[in-house]
Tab-separated table of C-alpha atoms and ligand atoms in Angstrom:
chain	number	residue	atom	x	y	z
W	1	MET	CA	-12.819	4.653	-5.408
W	2	LYS	CA	-15.009	2.746	-2.744
W	3	LYS	CA	-16.065	4.625	0.312
W	4	ASP	CA	-14.790	3.661	3.728
W	5	TYR	CA	-17.322	1.517	5.531
W	6	TYR	CA	-17.026	3.564	8.779
W	7	GLU	CA	-17.589	6.551	6.834
W	8	ILE	CA	-20.573	5.132	5.236
W	9	LEU	CA	-22.173	4.255	8.641
W	10	GLY	CA	-20.899	7.430	10.256
W	11	VAL	CA	-19.200	5.618	13.137
W	12	GLN	CA	-15.729	5.751	14.638
W	13	LYS	CA	-13.087	3.028	13.826
W	14	ASN	CA	-13.506	1.719	17.314
W	15	ALA	CA	-17.289	1.631	17.388
W	16	SER	CA	-18.968	-1.324	19.176
W	17	SER	CA	-21.535	-3.440	17.386
W	18	ASP	CA	-24.266	-1.677	19.257
W	19	ASP	CA	-22.931	1.763	17.812
W	20	ILE	CA	-22.922	0.196	14.368
W	21	LYS	CA	-26.432	-1.294	14.654
W	22	LYS	CA	-27.791	1.941	16.003
W	23	ALA	CA	-26.114	3.872	13.017
W	24	TYR	CA	-27.569	1.360	10.581
W	25	ARG	CA	-30.847	1.527	12.173
W	26	SER	CA	-31.121	5.264	11.791
W	27	LYS	CA	-29.691	5.456	8.250
W	28	ALA	CA	-31.667	2.415	6.980
W	29	LYS	CA	-34.828	4.053	7.871
W	30	THR	CA	-34.093	7.224	5.801
W	31	CYS	CA	-32.720	5.758	2.613
W	32	HIS	CA	-34.712	2.639	2.252
W	33	PRO	CA	-35.874	2.460	-1.369
W	34	ASP	CA	-39.716	1.846	-0.393
W	35	LEU	CA	-39.506	5.180	1.381
W	36	ASN	CA	-38.163	6.983	-1.545
W	37	PRO	CA	-40.338	6.116	-4.429
W	38	ASP	CA	-39.142	9.339	-6.392
W	39	ASN	CA	-35.595	8.416	-6.486
W	40	LYS	CA	-35.806	4.796	-5.996
W	41	LYS	CA	-32.519	3.852	-8.099
W	42	GLU	CA	-30.356	6.172	-6.028
W	43	SER	CA	-31.695	4.993	-2.850
W	44	GLU	CA	-31.338	1.483	-3.722
W	45	GLU	CA	-27.720	1.952	-4.393
W	46	LYS	CA	-27.353	3.893	-1.060
W	47	PHE	CA	-29.135	1.206	0.971
W	48	LYS	CA	-27.117	-1.552	-0.716
W	49	GLU	CA	-23.760	0.415	0.101
W	50	LEU	CA	-25.087	0.855	3.649
W	51	SER	CA	-25.972	-2.788	4.141
W	52	GLU	CA	-22.514	-3.890	2.644
W	53	ALA	CA	-20.811	-1.845	5.309
W	54	TYR	CA	-23.211	-3.231	7.931
W	55	GLU	CA	-22.512	-6.936	6.698
W	56	VAL	CA	-18.685	-6.288	7.002
W	57	LEU	CA	-18.471	-4.431	10.450
W	58	MET	CA	-20.988	-6.678	12.141
W	59	ASP	CA	-18.904	-9.666	11.373
W	60	PRO	CA	-15.898	-9.629	13.706
W	61	GLN	CA	-13.883	-11.792	11.203
W	62	LYS	CA	-14.808	-9.549	8.210
W	63	ARG	CA	-14.214	-6.489	10.199
W	64	GLN	CA	-10.747	-7.623	11.277
W	65	LEU	CA	-9.951	-8.471	7.449
W	66	TYR	CA	-11.228	-5.027	6.413
W	67	ASP	CA	-9.257	-3.092	9.088
W	68	HIS	CA	-6.030	-4.863	8.084
W	69	HIS	CA	-6.450	-4.999	4.375
W	70	GLY	CA	-9.200	-2.627	3.378
W	71	HIS	CA	-11.763	-3.560	0.704
W	72	GLU	CA	-9.424	-5.838	-0.913
W	73	GLY	CA	-9.346	-8.002	2.288
W	74	VAL	CA	-13.033	-8.538	2.325
W	75	SER	CA	-13.920	-8.891	-1.373
W	76	GLN	CA	-12.772	-12.660	-1.188
W	77	THR	CA	-15.433	-13.339	1.587
W	78	PHE	CA	-18.246	-12.127	-0.927
W	79	ARG	CA	-19.032	-14.801	-3.501
W	80	GLY	CA	-18.330	-13.348	-6.996
W	81	GLY	CA	-15.784	-10.916	-5.598
W	82	GLY	CA	-18.198	-8.110	-4.943
W	83	PHE	CA	-21.021	-7.561	-2.391
W	84	SER	CA	-24.521	-8.578	-3.336
W	85	TRP	CA	-27.728	-9.322	-1.385
W	86	ASP	CA	-26.545	-12.902	-1.473
W	87	ASP	CA	-23.866	-12.059	0.923
W	88	PHE	CA	-26.127	-10.358	3.494
W	89	HIS	CA	-26.586	-12.113	6.701
W	90	HIS	CA	-28.793	-9.690	8.554
W	91	PHE	CA	-32.231	-9.766	7.010
W	92	GLU	CA	-33.512	-10.575	10.285
W	93	ASP	CA	-31.963	-7.427	11.742
W	94	LEU	CA	-33.544	-5.712	8.921
W	95	GLN	CA	-36.839	-7.065	9.734
W	96	ASP	CA	-36.259	-5.989	13.293
W	97	ILE	CA	-35.235	-2.517	12.310
W	98	LEU	CA	-37.703	-1.769	9.766
W	99	GLY	CA	-40.522	-4.051	10.985
W	100	ASN	CA	-42.349	-1.426	12.906
W	101	LEU	CA	-42.398	0.882	9.954
W	102	PHE	CA	-43.835	-1.532	7.545
W	103	GLY	CA	-46.091	-3.384	9.867
W	104	GLY	CA	-43.802	-6.362	9.740
W	105	SER	CA	-42.957	-6.818	6.220
W	106	ILE	CA	-40.152	-5.196	4.595
W	107	PHE	CA	-38.926	-7.558	1.895
W	108	GLY	CA	-40.093	-5.693	-1.248
W	109	ASP	CA	-39.444	-6.865	-4.716
W	110	PHE	CA	-36.016	-5.148	-5.034
W	111	PHE	CA	-34.171	-7.764	-2.966
W	112	GLY	CA	-34.737	-9.752	-6.137
W	113	GLY	CA	-33.967	-13.444	-6.213
W	114	ALA	CA	-31.662	-13.544	-3.323
W	115	ARG	CA	-34.236	-13.534	-0.711
W	116	SER	CA	-37.221	-15.061	-2.514
W	117	THR	CA	-35.434	-18.272	-3.160
W	118	GLY	CA	-34.433	-18.398	0.463
W	119	GLN	CA	-31.057	-19.399	-0.593
W	120	ARG	CA	-29.054	-16.815	1.035
W	121	SER	CA	-29.709	-17.493	4.690
W	122	ARG	CA	-29.243	-21.170	4.183
W	123	ARG	CA	-25.686	-21.145	3.130
W	124	GLY	CA	-23.289	-22.292	5.878
W	125	GLY	CA	-21.249	-19.699	7.614
W	126	ASP	CA	-17.422	-19.064	7.422
W	127	LEU	CA	-14.953	-19.911	10.072
W	128	HIS	CA	-11.999	-17.637	10.777
W	129	VAL	CA	-8.859	-19.079	12.069
W	130	ILE	CA	-5.488	-17.353	13.104
W	131	LEU	CA	-2.702	-19.698	12.563
W	132	SER	CA	0.681	-18.870	14.357
W	133	VAL	CA	3.761	-19.737	12.350
W	134	THR	CA	7.468	-19.511	12.918
W	135	LEU	CA	9.884	-18.253	10.241
W	136	GLU	CA	11.100	-21.800	10.184
W	137	ASP	CA	7.545	-22.993	9.371
W	138	ILE	CA	7.547	-20.583	6.337
W	139	VAL	CA	10.739	-21.331	5.006
W	140	ASN	CA	10.244	-24.993	5.289
W	141	ARG	CA	6.598	-24.979	4.171
W	142	VAL	CA	5.639	-27.331	6.905
W	143	THR	CA	2.239	-28.859	7.233
W	144	LYS	CA	0.164	-27.352	10.220
W	145	LYS	CA	-2.948	-28.807	11.812
W	146	PHE	CA	-5.589	-27.086	13.713
W	147	LYS	CA	-8.897	-28.111	15.101
W	148	ILE	CA	-12.257	-26.537	14.275
W	149	ASN	CA	-15.818	-27.119	15.272
W	150	ARG	CA	-18.144	-27.010	12.365
W	151	TYR	CA	-21.587	-27.989	11.296
W	152	GLU	CA	-21.787	-30.880	9.015
W	153	ALA	CA	-24.662	-32.296	7.081
W	154	CYS	CA	-26.502	-34.797	9.206
W	155	SER	CA	-25.907	-38.172	7.713
W	156	ALA	CA	-29.070	-39.749	8.986
W	157	CYS	CA	-31.180	-37.320	7.000
W	158	SER	CA	-28.645	-36.147	4.429
W	159	GLY	CA	-29.062	-32.673	5.702
W	160	GLN	CA	-32.928	-32.501	5.003
W	161	GLY	CA	-33.770	-32.456	8.624
W	162	GLY	CA	-36.138	-35.226	8.258
W	163	HIS	CA	-37.745	-37.975	5.974
W	164	ASP	CA	-40.643	-37.696	3.583
W	165	LEU	CA	-40.810	-34.275	1.934
W	166	VAL	CA	-44.356	-32.689	1.359
W	167	ASN	CA	-45.339	-29.590	-0.078
W	168	CYS	CA	-45.642	-26.758	2.483
W	169	PRO	CA	-49.256	-26.078	3.265
W	170	GLN	CA	-48.869	-22.225	3.882
W	171	CYS	CA	-47.218	-21.435	0.611
W	172	GLY	CA	-48.357	-24.355	-1.570
W	173	GLY	CA	-44.726	-25.236	-2.443
W	174	ARG	CA	-43.842	-21.790	-3.853
W	175	GLY	CA	-41.455	-20.881	-0.798
W	176	GLN	CA	-42.855	-17.391	-1.020
W	177	VAL	CA	-45.693	-15.636	0.547
W	178	ARG	CA	-47.212	-12.266	-0.602
W	179	THR	CA	-48.339	-9.959	2.058
W	180	GLN	CA	-49.950	-6.529	2.119
W	181	SER	CA	-49.065	-4.065	4.897
W	182	ARG	CA	-50.407	-0.862	5.808
W	183	SER	CA	-48.342	1.951	7.230
W	184	ILE	CA	-48.357	5.792	7.525
W	185	PHE	CA	-46.388	5.643	4.087
W	186	GLY	CA	-49.177	3.869	2.268
W	187	THR	CA	-49.960	0.226	1.533
W	188	PHE	CA	-46.986	-2.030	0.524
W	189	ALA	CA	-47.235	-5.374	-1.172
W	190	SER	CA	-44.280	-7.433	-0.670
W	191	ILE	CA	-43.043	-10.975	-1.142
W	192	SER	CA	-41.087	-12.707	1.569
W	193	ALA	CA	-39.842	-16.144	2.407
W	194	CYS	CA	-42.553	-18.421	3.659
W	195	PRO	CA	-42.245	-18.447	7.506
W	196	GLN	CA	-43.358	-22.201	7.782
W	197	CYS	CA	-40.842	-23.768	5.394
W	198	GLY	CA	-38.312	-21.034	5.435
W	199	GLY	CA	-38.467	-20.565	1.662
W	200	ARG	CA	-37.919	-24.245	0.738
W	201	GLY	CA	-41.322	-24.904	-0.427
W	202	GLN	CA	-41.386	-28.244	1.324
W	203	ILE	CA	-41.554	-29.496	4.773
W	204	VAL	CA	-40.529	-32.809	6.300
W	205	LYS	CA	-43.184	-35.113	7.575
W	206	ASN	CA	-41.030	-37.170	9.876
W	207	VAL	CA	-38.372	-35.076	11.696
W	208	CYS	CA	-34.979	-36.651	12.020
W	209	THR	CA	-34.221	-37.660	15.481
W	210	SER	CA	-30.342	-37.580	14.978
W	211	CYS	CA	-30.300	-33.889	14.509
W	212	GLN	CA	-33.686	-32.830	15.679
W	213	GLY	CA	-34.677	-31.587	12.467
W	214	GLN	CA	-31.749	-29.199	12.142
W	215	GLY	CA	-30.262	-31.120	9.182
W	216	ARG	CA	-26.743	-30.349	10.644
W	217	ILE	CA	-24.644	-31.647	13.521
W	218	LYS	CA	-21.657	-30.143	14.959
W	219	LYS	CA	-18.362	-32.081	14.589
W	220	GLN	CA	-14.813	-31.214	15.573
W	221	ARG	CA	-12.430	-31.746	12.701
W	222	THR	CA	-8.762	-31.428	12.389
W	223	ILE	CA	-7.670	-29.475	9.361
W	224	GLU	CA	-4.249	-29.720	7.726
W	225	ILE	CA	-2.702	-26.934	5.850
W	226	LYS	CA	0.626	-26.631	4.081
W	227	VAL	CA	2.236	-23.100	4.949
W	228	PRO	CA	2.515	-21.242	1.790
W	229	GLN	CA	5.901	-20.205	0.607
W	230	GLY	CA	7.053	-16.800	2.099
W	231	VAL	CA	3.628	-15.994	3.568
W	232	ALA	CA	3.546	-12.964	5.671
W	233	GLN	CA	1.905	-11.587	8.853
W	234	GLY	CA	-1.758	-10.810	8.011
W	235	GLN	CA	-2.092	-12.780	4.705
W	236	TYR	CA	-4.627	-15.413	4.571
W	237	ILE	CA	-6.003	-18.072	2.405
W	238	VAL	CA	-9.533	-19.201	1.932
W	239	LEU	CA	-10.518	-22.847	2.072
W	240	ARG	CA	-13.740	-22.849	0.255
W	241	GLY	CA	-16.292	-25.331	1.012
W	242	GLU	CA	-14.611	-26.271	4.414
W	243	GLY	CA	-16.765	-24.168	6.505
W	244	HIS	CA	-20.239	-24.758	8.019
W	245	PHE	CA	-22.716	-26.895	6.256
W	246	GLY	CA	-25.983	-25.267	5.088
W	247	PRO	CA	-28.601	-26.403	2.662
W	248	GLY	CA	-27.605	-23.599	0.141
W	249	GLY	CA	-23.884	-24.676	0.260
W	250	LYS	CA	-20.973	-24.926	2.579
W	251	GLY	CA	-19.079	-21.947	3.885
W	252	SER	CA	-15.313	-21.376	3.810
W	253	ILE	CA	-12.460	-21.431	6.286
W	254	ILE	CA	-10.491	-18.233	6.308
W	255	VAL	CA	-6.921	-18.971	7.702
W	256	GLU	CA	-5.021	-15.933	8.527
W	257	PHE	CA	-1.345	-16.340	9.301
W	258	GLU	CA	0.337	-14.566	12.367
W	259	GLU	CA	4.149	-14.727	12.434
W	260	LYS	CA	5.816	-15.574	15.672
W	261	PRO	CA	8.759	-13.312	16.727
W	262	HIS	CA	12.081	-15.084	16.123
W	263	GLN	CA	14.887	-15.422	18.645
W	264	TYR	CA	17.564	-14.164	16.156
W	265	PHE	CA	15.898	-12.997	13.019
W	266	GLU	CA	13.946	-9.957	12.307
W	267	ARG	CA	11.837	-10.012	8.971
W	268	ARG	CA	11.198	-7.081	7.014
W	269	GLY	CA	9.359	-7.863	3.697
W	270	TYR	CA	11.411	-10.708	2.357
W	271	ASP	CA	14.670	-9.563	3.925
W	272	LEU	CA	16.066	-10.923	7.147
W	273	TYR	CA	18.091	-9.069	9.818
W	274	ILE	CA	20.466	-10.731	12.293
W	275	ARG	CA	23.110	-9.546	14.744
W	276	MET	CA	26.216	-11.455	14.847
W	277	GLU	CA	29.219	-11.314	17.313
W	278	THR	CA	32.273	-10.817	15.183
W	279	PRO	CA	35.868	-11.400	16.547
W	280	TYR	CA	38.042	-8.398	16.331
W	281	SER	CA	40.641	-10.376	14.277
W	282	MET	CA	37.973	-11.171	11.614
W	283	LEU	CA	36.893	-7.560	11.348
W	284	ILE	CA	40.643	-6.776	10.630
W	285	ASN	CA	41.601	-9.609	8.461
W	286	GLY	CA	38.284	-10.662	6.912
W	287	GLY	CA	36.630	-14.095	7.155
W	288	VAL	CA	33.597	-15.944	7.134
W	289	LEU	CA	30.565	-16.166	9.567
W	290	HIS	CA	28.522	-19.212	9.893
W	291	ILE	CA	24.853	-18.191	10.494
W	292	PRO	CA	22.295	-20.678	11.751
W	293	GLY	CA	19.867	-20.709	8.793
W	294	LEU	CA	16.059	-21.153	9.038
W	295	ASN	CA	16.240	-24.257	6.941
W	296	GLY	CA	18.596	-25.976	9.467
W	297	SER	CA	21.835	-25.485	7.407
W	298	LYS	CA	24.624	-22.905	8.043
W	299	GLU	CA	24.541	-19.808	5.895
W	300	LYS	CA	28.098	-18.540	5.023
W	301	VAL	CA	28.540	-14.964	4.937
W	302	LYS	CA	31.736	-13.291	3.990
W	303	VAL	CA	33.070	-10.390	6.276
W	304	PRO	CA	35.255	-8.108	4.087
W	305	LYS	CA	38.779	-7.249	5.390
W	306	GLY	CA	38.853	-4.156	7.218
W	307	SER	CA	35.308	-4.137	8.569
W	308	THR	CA	34.352	-2.238	11.518
W	309	ALA	CA	31.509	-2.774	14.307
W	310	PRO	CA	28.776	-1.874	13.925
W	311	GLN	CA	28.625	-2.501	10.151
W	312	ILE	CA	25.978	-4.161	8.038
W	313	VAL	CA	27.065	-6.863	5.524
W	314	ARG	CA	24.528	-7.805	2.924
W	315	ALA	CA	24.276	-11.404	1.575
W	316	ARG	CA	22.017	-11.349	-1.578
W	317	GLY	CA	19.469	-14.103	-2.061
W	318	LYS	CA	19.829	-15.512	1.501
W	319	GLY	CA	16.665	-14.082	3.096
W	320	MET	CA	13.051	-15.283	3.059
W	321	PRO	CA	11.725	-17.167	0.106
W	322	ARG	CA	9.320	-15.149	-2.110
W	323	PRO	CA	5.910	-16.650	-2.985
W	324	ASP	CA	6.855	-17.108	-6.634
W	325	SER	CA	10.556	-17.730	-6.820
W	326	GLY	CA	13.814	-16.362	-5.507
W	327	ARG	CA	14.565	-15.027	-2.072
W	328	GLY	CA	15.067	-11.681	-0.279
W	329	ASP	CA	18.410	-10.648	1.111
W	330	LEU	CA	20.144	-11.379	4.563
W	331	TYR	CA	21.439	-8.410	6.419
W	332	VAL	CA	24.117	-9.180	9.014
W	333	GLU	CA	24.844	-6.484	11.653
W	334	LEU	CA	28.343	-7.087	12.779
W	335	ASP	CA	28.987	-6.431	16.510
W	336	LEU	CA	32.232	-6.888	18.326
W	337	LYS	CA	32.639	-10.120	20.083
W	338	PRO	CA	33.845	-9.619	23.665
W	339	LEU	CA	37.151	-11.247	24.471
W	340	ALA	CA	36.747	-14.484	26.364
W	341	LYS	CA	39.540	-14.053	28.925
W	342	LYS	CA	41.266	-11.201	30.451
W	343	ASP	CA	44.533	-12.588	31.731
W	344	LYS	CA	48.133	-11.462	31.840
W	345	GLU	CA	48.959	-12.887	28.445
W	346	LEU	CA	45.941	-11.112	26.775
W	347	LYS	CA	47.154	-7.799	28.278
W	348	ASP	CA	50.512	-8.273	26.676
W	349	VAL	CA	48.981	-9.011	23.371
W	350	LEU	CA	46.760	-5.796	23.586
W	351	GLU	CA	49.806	-3.698	24.594
W	352	GLN	CA	51.493	-4.935	21.365
W	353	LEU	CA	48.394	-3.997	19.494
W	354	LYS	CA	48.527	-0.369	20.567
W	355	LYS	CA	51.542	0.168	18.198
W	356	TYR	CA	49.129	-0.322	15.214
W	357	GLU	CA	46.116	1.506	16.528
W	358	GLY	CA	47.261	5.196	16.600
W	359	PRO	CA	45.377	8.059	18.142
W	360	SER	CA	41.476	8.204	18.106
W	361	ALA	CA	39.765	10.797	15.737
W	362	PRO	CA	36.392	11.833	15.346
W	363	LEU	CA	34.243	10.359	12.693
W	364	THR	CA	32.252	12.140	10.015
W	365	ARG	CA	28.572	11.680	10.957
W	366	GLY	CA	26.277	9.582	8.799
W	367	ARG	CA	28.906	7.394	7.417
E	1	LIG	ZN1	-30.788	-35.431	10.607
E	2	LIG	ZN1	-43.941	-22.643	2.822
């Protein structure tokens, strides 16, 4: 059973990012593995758990997914399905937080390949989009378009930031530098990404003028997406490789669906509810109601003879489509249709009707 991220950091559900940063700061200081040489394994686990919680709660998009769907909701945003240091975006924060303690260098060997290769921080970021859809859009699986602004590889330099790569003079092409630092806790040797080349091992001789050496350019794009069959409020799909460009790979677009309220229908799971005016004569004699369906055609629903109002009639298989196959049910709430005219003739008809009505009697509750 995975622990709650808010619990791990010891913050409230509505904590601000400042609160979260403060909590992470104080906890990271106590459980950093380099400060606990006697139980390194355990503190490594704790530190990683803490950093996973921090990673999710500091990212508004991931935090929203977590709030709505729990651990399940964010696992997809981690490459490989579970959190690893590859997914951590806040090494700079860590440096900021622990920098003073360690005289500026905190990246010990335990961060493993993730940091030393410099790949992590170079993957493009994700984009989170909330897409409003109507019930009609869902039933008819329409194609929706939305605009995004994303970084793409600069075409002039193929994302390199410039031309003529040469080995970095500071690290000699290794991409890493080894530093020793002294602190009250002792001397620490650590490997960190080379500050000059950012871990790449190479630098460009001629900086690209199109992107000013960034290797990426912001572009507005229109993305098309087919609304998945039966999709429901809060569900999302991940468009891998459609997010921001980075030298370590492209990020994703996470499209979350938001259902617009419908004029007539209410959705509960895959069932639909609608209220229909039903003429008195149809309640008595039975008949067929024509319901405006979400796919544009009329759904016929049989009203049994001797119905009353209010009463609910169920039409099997006429609700929302399910993602795999089949449909939920349609529930029609019968309400009495008011009479259109109240003239003398109608008054006579109603007088006649009295013969058939008999006296009123109380009804058993909960029928
Ligand atoms: Zn360029
Ligand atoms: Zn270098």
